[in-house]
PDB file of C-alpha atoms in Angstrom:
ATOM      1  CA  MET A   1      81.869  98.833  -8.305  1.00 52.00           C
ATOM      2  CA  ASP A   2      79.098  97.809  -6.175  1.00 56.00           C
ATOM      3  CA  LYS A   3      76.491  95.333  -7.312  1.00 57.00           C
ATOM      4  CA  ASN A   4      73.662  97.839  -7.710  1.00 57.00           C
ATOM      5  CA  ALA A   5      75.740 100.109  -9.906  1.00 55.00           C
ATOM      6  CA  LYS A   6      76.894  97.132 -11.990  1.00 53.00           C
ATOM      7  CA  HIS A   7      73.321  95.872 -12.393  1.00 52.00           C
ATOM      8  CA  LYS A   8      72.100  99.385 -13.294  1.00 54.00           C
ATOM      9  CA  LYS A   9      74.825  99.768 -15.939  1.00 53.00           C
ATOM     10  CA  HIS A  10      73.969  96.373 -17.408  1.00 52.00           C
ATOM     11  CA  THR A  11      70.236  97.281 -17.496  1.00 51.00           C
ATOM     12  CA  ASP A  12      70.984 100.639 -19.144  1.00 52.00           C
ATOM     13  CA  GLU A  13      73.010  98.909 -21.831  1.00 52.00           C
ATOM     14  CA  LYS A  14      70.131  96.502 -22.487  1.00 50.00           C
ATOM     15  CA  GLN A  15      67.676  99.386 -22.704  1.00 51.00           C
ATOM     16  CA  ASP A  16      69.975 101.196 -25.136  1.00 50.00           C
ATOM     17  CA  ASP A  17      70.122  98.053 -27.271  1.00 50.00           C
ATOM     18  CA  VAL A  18      66.340  97.798 -27.222  1.00 47.00           C
ATOM     19  CA  THR A  19      66.029 101.485 -27.999  1.00 48.00           C
ATOM     20  CA  VAL A  20      68.429 101.171 -30.892  1.00 47.00           C
ATOM     21  CA  GLU A  21      66.611  98.139 -32.222  1.00 49.00           C
ATOM     22  CA  THR A  22      63.228  99.846 -31.904  1.00 53.00           C
ATOM     23  CA  THR A  23      64.493 102.985 -33.619  1.00 53.00           C
ATOM     24  CA  GLU A  24      66.005 100.920 -36.410  1.00 56.00           C
ATOM     25  CA  ASN A  25      62.700  99.071 -36.901  1.00 58.00           C
ATOM     26  CA  VAL A  26      60.773 102.342 -37.050  1.00 54.00           C
ATOM     27  CA  GLU A  27      63.241 103.781 -39.557  1.00 59.00           C
ATOM     28  CA  GLU A  28      62.986 100.658 -41.722  1.00 61.00           C
ATOM     29  CA  VAL A  29      59.185 100.849 -41.698  1.00 56.00           C
ATOM     30  CA  ALA A  30      59.301 104.595 -42.443  1.00 57.00           C
ATOM     31  CA  VAL A  31      61.741 104.043 -45.314  1.00 60.00           C
ATOM     32  CA  ALA A  32      59.542 101.236 -46.644  1.00 60.00           C
ATOM     33  CA  GLU A  33      56.405 103.458 -46.497  1.00 70.00           C
ATOM     34  CA  GLU A  34      58.033 106.580 -48.013  1.00 79.00           C
ATOM     35  CA  PRO A  35      57.755 105.513 -51.689  1.00 81.00           C
ATOM     36  CA  ASP A  36      54.048 104.761 -51.262  1.00 86.00           C
ATOM     37  CA  GLU A  37      53.513 108.095 -49.535  1.00 89.00           C
ATOM     38  CA  TYR A  38      55.325 109.974 -52.309  1.00 91.00           C
ATOM     39  CA  LYS A  39      53.428 108.047 -54.959  1.00 92.00           C
ATOM     40  CA  THR A  40      50.118 108.939 -53.312  1.00 93.00           C
ATOM     41  CA  LYS A  41      51.089 112.599 -53.048  1.00 93.00           C
ATOM     42  CA  TYR A  42      52.231 112.603 -56.692  1.00 94.00           C
ATOM     43  CA  LEU A  43      48.969 111.052 -57.887  1.00 95.00           C
ATOM     44  CA  ARG A  44      46.922 113.563 -55.897  1.00 96.00           C
ATOM     45  CA  ALA A  45      48.932 116.468 -57.272  1.00 95.00           C
ATOM     46  CA  LEU A  46      48.542 115.095 -60.803  1.00 96.00           C
ATOM     47  CA  ALA A  47      44.774 114.741 -60.371  1.00 96.00           C
ATOM     48  CA  ASP A  48      44.539 118.281 -58.972  1.00 96.00           C
ATOM     49  CA  TYR A  49      46.489 119.631 -61.938  1.00 96.00           C
ATOM     50  CA  GLN A  50      44.325 117.750 -64.450  1.00 97.00           C
ATOM     51  CA  ASN A  51      41.177 119.107 -62.770  1.00 97.00           C
ATOM     52  CA  PHE A  52      42.640 122.601 -62.889  1.00 97.00           C
ATOM     53  CA  GLU A  53      43.385 122.247 -66.625  1.00 97.00           C
ATOM     54  CA  ARG A  54      39.836 121.009 -67.265  1.00 97.00           C
ATOM     55  CA  ARG A  55      38.305 123.951 -65.347  1.00 97.00           C
ATOM     56  CA  VAL A  56      40.471 126.455 -67.227  1.00 97.00           C
ATOM     57  CA  ARG A  57      39.502 124.879 -70.568  1.00 97.00           C
ATOM     58  CA  GLU A  58      35.782 124.958 -69.643  1.00 97.00           C
ATOM     59  CA  ASP A  59      36.065 128.583 -68.484  1.00 97.00           C
ATOM     60  CA  ARG A  60      37.710 129.585 -71.766  1.00 97.00           C
ATOM     61  CA  ILE A  61      34.985 127.882 -73.781  1.00 94.00           C
ATOM     62  CA  ALA A  62      32.240 129.515 -71.685  1.00 93.00           C
ATOM     63  CA  THR A  63      33.873 132.938 -72.013  1.00 95.00           C
ATOM     64  CA  SER A  64      34.160 132.494 -75.765  1.00 93.00           C
ATOM     65  CA  LYS A  65      30.502 131.461 -76.070  1.00 92.00           C
ATOM     66  CA  ASN A  66      29.356 134.409 -73.943  1.00 93.00           C
ATOM     67  CA  ALA A  67      31.380 136.845 -76.060  1.00 94.00           C
ATOM     68  CA  GLN A  68      29.969 135.307 -79.233  1.00 94.00           C
ATOM     69  CA  ALA A  69      26.402 135.561 -77.918  1.00 94.00           C
ATOM     70  CA  ALA A  70      26.953 139.193 -76.897  1.00 94.00           C
ATOM     71  CA  THR A  71      28.279 140.026 -80.368  1.00 95.00           C
ATOM     72  CA  LEU A  72      25.313 138.348 -82.039  1.00 96.00           C
ATOM     73  CA  MET A  73      22.888 140.243 -79.799  1.00 95.00           C
ATOM     74  CA  ARG A  74      24.451 143.517 -80.908  1.00 96.00           C
ATOM     75  CA  LEU A  75      24.137 142.545 -84.589  1.00 96.00           C
ATOM     76  CA  LEU A  76      20.503 141.350 -84.498  1.00 96.00           C
ATOM     77  CA  PRO A  77      19.014 144.873 -84.846  1.00 96.00           C
ATOM     78  CA  PHE A  78      20.923 145.283 -88.138  1.00 96.00           C
ATOM     79  CA  LEU A  79      19.427 142.040 -89.428  1.00 95.00           C
ATOM     80  CA  ASP A  80      15.954 143.230 -88.349  1.00 95.00           C
ATOM     81  CA  ASN A  81      16.459 146.529 -90.167  1.00 95.00           C
ATOM     82  CA  LEU A  82      17.560 144.760 -93.347  1.00 94.00           C
ATOM     83  CA  GLU A  83      14.451 142.554 -93.196  1.00 92.00           C
ATOM     84  CA  GLN A  84      12.213 145.592 -92.713  1.00 93.00           C
ATOM     85  CA  ALA A  85      13.910 147.434 -95.549  1.00 94.00           C
ATOM     86  CA  GLU A  86      13.466 144.413 -97.816  1.00 91.00           C
ATOM     87  CA  ILE A  87       9.698 144.609 -97.287  1.00 90.00           C
ATOM     88  CA  PHE A  88       9.532 148.188 -98.600  1.00 91.00           C
ATOM     89  CA  ILE A  89      12.392 148.149-101.106  1.00 91.00           C
ATOM     90  CA  GLN A  90      12.263 145.339-103.641  1.00 89.00           C
ATOM     91  CA  ASP A  91      15.933 145.305-104.636  1.00 91.00           C
ATOM     92  CA  LYS A  92      18.039 142.278-105.567  1.00 93.00           C
ATOM     93  CA  GLY A  93      21.173 143.925-104.133  1.00 93.00           C
ATOM     94  CA  LEU A  94      19.522 144.484-100.751  1.00 94.00           C
ATOM     95  CA  LYS A  95      18.272 140.897-100.692  1.00 93.00           C
ATOM     96  CA  MET A  96      21.768 139.635-101.512  1.00 95.00           C
ATOM     97  CA  ILE A  97      23.329 141.757 -98.727  1.00 95.00           C
ATOM     98  CA  LYS A  98      20.762 140.520 -96.210  1.00 95.00           C
ATOM     99  CA  GLU A  99      21.346 136.876 -97.176  1.00 95.00           C
ATOM    100  CA  GLN A 100      25.122 137.312 -97.007  1.00 96.00           C
ATOM    101  CA  PHE A 101      24.887 138.995 -93.596  1.00 96.00           C
ATOM    102  CA  TYR A 102      22.570 136.241 -92.337  1.00 96.00           C
ATOM    103  CA  SER A 103      24.954 133.503 -93.563  1.00 96.00           C
ATOM    104  CA  VAL A 104      27.843 135.153 -91.674  1.00 96.00           C
ATOM    105  CA  LEU A 105      25.692 135.228 -88.521  1.00 96.00           C
ATOM    106  CA  LYS A 106      24.807 131.547 -89.042  1.00 95.00           C
ATOM    107  CA  GLU A 107      28.517 130.711 -89.289  1.00 95.00           C
ATOM    108  CA  MET A 108      28.952 132.429 -85.924  1.00 93.00           C
ATOM    109  CA  GLY A 109      26.334 130.068 -84.469  1.00 93.00           C
ATOM    110  CA  LEU A 110      23.073 131.987 -84.900  1.00 95.00           C
ATOM    111  CA  GLU A 111      19.983 129.800 -85.347  1.00 95.00           C
ATOM    112  CA  GLU A 112      16.484 131.030 -86.071  1.00 95.00           C
ATOM    113  CA  ILE A 113      13.742 129.742 -83.783  1.00 95.00           C
ATOM    114  CA  GLU A 114      11.065 128.240 -86.033  1.00 95.00           C
ATOM    115  CA  VAL A 115       7.674 128.889 -84.433  1.00 94.00           C
ATOM    116  CA  ALA A 116       5.350 129.752 -87.344  1.00 92.00           C
ATOM    117  CA  GLY A 117       2.427 127.322 -87.615  1.00 90.00           C
ATOM    118  CA  LYS A 118       3.480 125.441 -84.490  1.00 93.00           C
ATOM    119  CA  GLU A 119       1.948 125.220 -81.052  1.00 93.00           C
ATOM    120  CA  TYR A 120       2.787 128.251 -78.910  1.00 94.00           C
ATOM    121  CA  ASP A 121       5.703 127.701 -76.502  1.00 93.00           C
ATOM    122  CA  PRO A 122       6.188 130.554 -74.013  1.00 93.00           C
ATOM    123  CA  HIS A 123       9.866 129.607 -73.638  1.00 93.00           C
ATOM    124  CA  LEU A 124      10.554 130.258 -77.318  1.00 94.00           C
ATOM    125  CA  ALA A 125       8.131 133.036 -78.146  1.00 95.00           C
ATOM    126  CA  GLU A 126       6.460 136.054 -76.643  1.00 95.00           C
ATOM    127  CA  ALA A 127       2.742 136.436 -77.416  1.00 94.00           C
ATOM    128  CA  ILE A 128       2.111 140.007 -78.539  1.00 94.00           C
ATOM    129  CA  ASP A 129      -1.451 139.562 -79.782  1.00 93.00           C
ATOM    130  CA  ILE A 130      -4.235 137.006 -79.630  1.00 92.00           C
ATOM    131  CA  VAL A 131      -6.315 136.541 -82.775  1.00 92.00           C
ATOM    132  CA  GLU A 132      -9.288 134.406 -83.668  1.00 90.00           C
ATOM    133  CA  GLY A 133      -8.353 131.048 -85.179  1.00 85.00           C
ATOM    134  CA  ASP A 134      -9.344 127.444 -85.762  1.00 84.00           C
ATOM    135  CA  LYS A 135      -7.146 126.009 -82.987  1.00 86.00           C
ATOM    136  CA  ASP A 136      -6.095 127.169 -79.551  1.00 88.00           C
ATOM    137  CA  ASP A 137      -2.541 128.271 -78.855  1.00 90.00           C
ATOM    138  CA  TYR A 138      -1.001 128.085 -82.313  1.00 92.00           C
ATOM    139  CA  VAL A 139       1.349 130.690 -83.744  1.00 94.00           C
ATOM    140  CA  VAL A 140      -0.453 132.468 -86.555  1.00 93.00           C
ATOM    141  CA  GLU A 141       2.103 135.131 -87.463  1.00 93.00           C
ATOM    142  CA  VAL A 142       5.693 135.971 -86.487  1.00 94.00           C
ATOM    143  CA  LEU A 143       6.097 139.710 -85.868  1.00 94.00           C
ATOM    144  CA  ARG A 144       9.792 139.560 -84.949  1.00 94.00           C
ATOM    145  CA  ARG A 145      11.991 136.517 -85.405  1.00 95.00           C
ATOM    146  CA  GLY A 146      13.602 134.818 -82.446  1.00 96.00           C
ATOM    147  CA  TYR A 147      17.142 133.471 -82.383  1.00 97.00           C
ATOM    148  CA  MET A 148      19.311 131.029 -80.434  1.00 96.00           C
ATOM    149  CA  CYS A 149      23.030 130.426 -80.196  1.00 93.00           C
ATOM    150  CA  GLY A 150      24.493 127.178 -78.904  1.00 86.00           C
ATOM    151  CA  GLY A 151      21.179 126.016 -77.486  1.00 88.00           C
ATOM    152  CA  LYS A 152      20.649 129.238 -75.509  1.00 92.00           C
ATOM    153  CA  ILE A 153      17.876 131.640 -76.464  1.00 94.00           C
ATOM    154  CA  LEU A 154      19.285 135.016 -77.439  1.00 95.00           C
ATOM    155  CA  ARG A 155      15.943 136.599 -78.177  1.00 95.00           C
ATOM    156  CA  PRO A 156      12.455 135.034 -78.129  1.00 96.00           C
ATOM    157  CA  ALA A 157      10.233 135.488 -81.150  1.00 96.00           C
ATOM    158  CA  GLN A 158       7.320 137.917 -80.965  1.00 96.00           C
ATOM    159  CA  VAL A 159       4.181 136.290 -82.326  1.00 96.00           C
ATOM    160  CA  LYS A 160       0.431 136.412 -82.749  1.00 95.00           C
ATOM    161  CA  VAL A 161      -1.307 133.425 -81.162  1.00 95.00           C
ATOM    162  CA  SER A 162      -4.657 131.937 -82.185  1.00 93.00           C
ATOM    163  CA  LYS A 163      -7.580 131.500 -79.828  1.00 90.00           C
ATOM    164  CA  LYS A 164     -10.562 129.359 -80.809  1.00 83.00           C
ATOM    165  CA  ILE A 165     -13.775 131.258 -80.225  1.00 79.00           C
ATOM    166  CA  GLU A 166     -16.946 129.271 -79.734  1.00 74.00           C
ATOM    167  CA  LYS A 167     -19.862 130.555 -81.787  1.00 67.00           C
ATOM    168  CA  GLY A 168     -23.176 129.523 -80.429  1.00 55.00           C
ATOM    169  CA  SER A 169     -24.584 131.634 -77.692  1.00 45.00           C
TER     170      SER A 169
END
């Protein structure tokens, strides 16, 4: 063998040794980092799954509340009719039925909006008429009751509002 070929072979062997050592070092580092990488991926997947469960739970609750509110809205005209009938028909049985029906609606989450004698709030009540009174913007009479469910207004009350009229000129 000539000297150049011998030197080249010796250099190639050294490079192969270096290459092998470098590859082994990279593999050791990769093997050392793999558990951390898998742990990170696992924690991310777990967090994503927990967020998904929370969103599904919130969606179910919201759907349930919307269905409940829709049902109550459909039943409110029956309650109004029973209240109107009670005005004209003084019957203990009718009063008992109305109170029982109202208690069932309250169990479902229905709440009456109390506005009588209070300052007028356009978010809770709809002013149907303005009448003369001692103070400005107070509810004098409730024409149709308003109701809420779970903090959301189902139907605003219809009211008469007072307006102070100056007498002088």
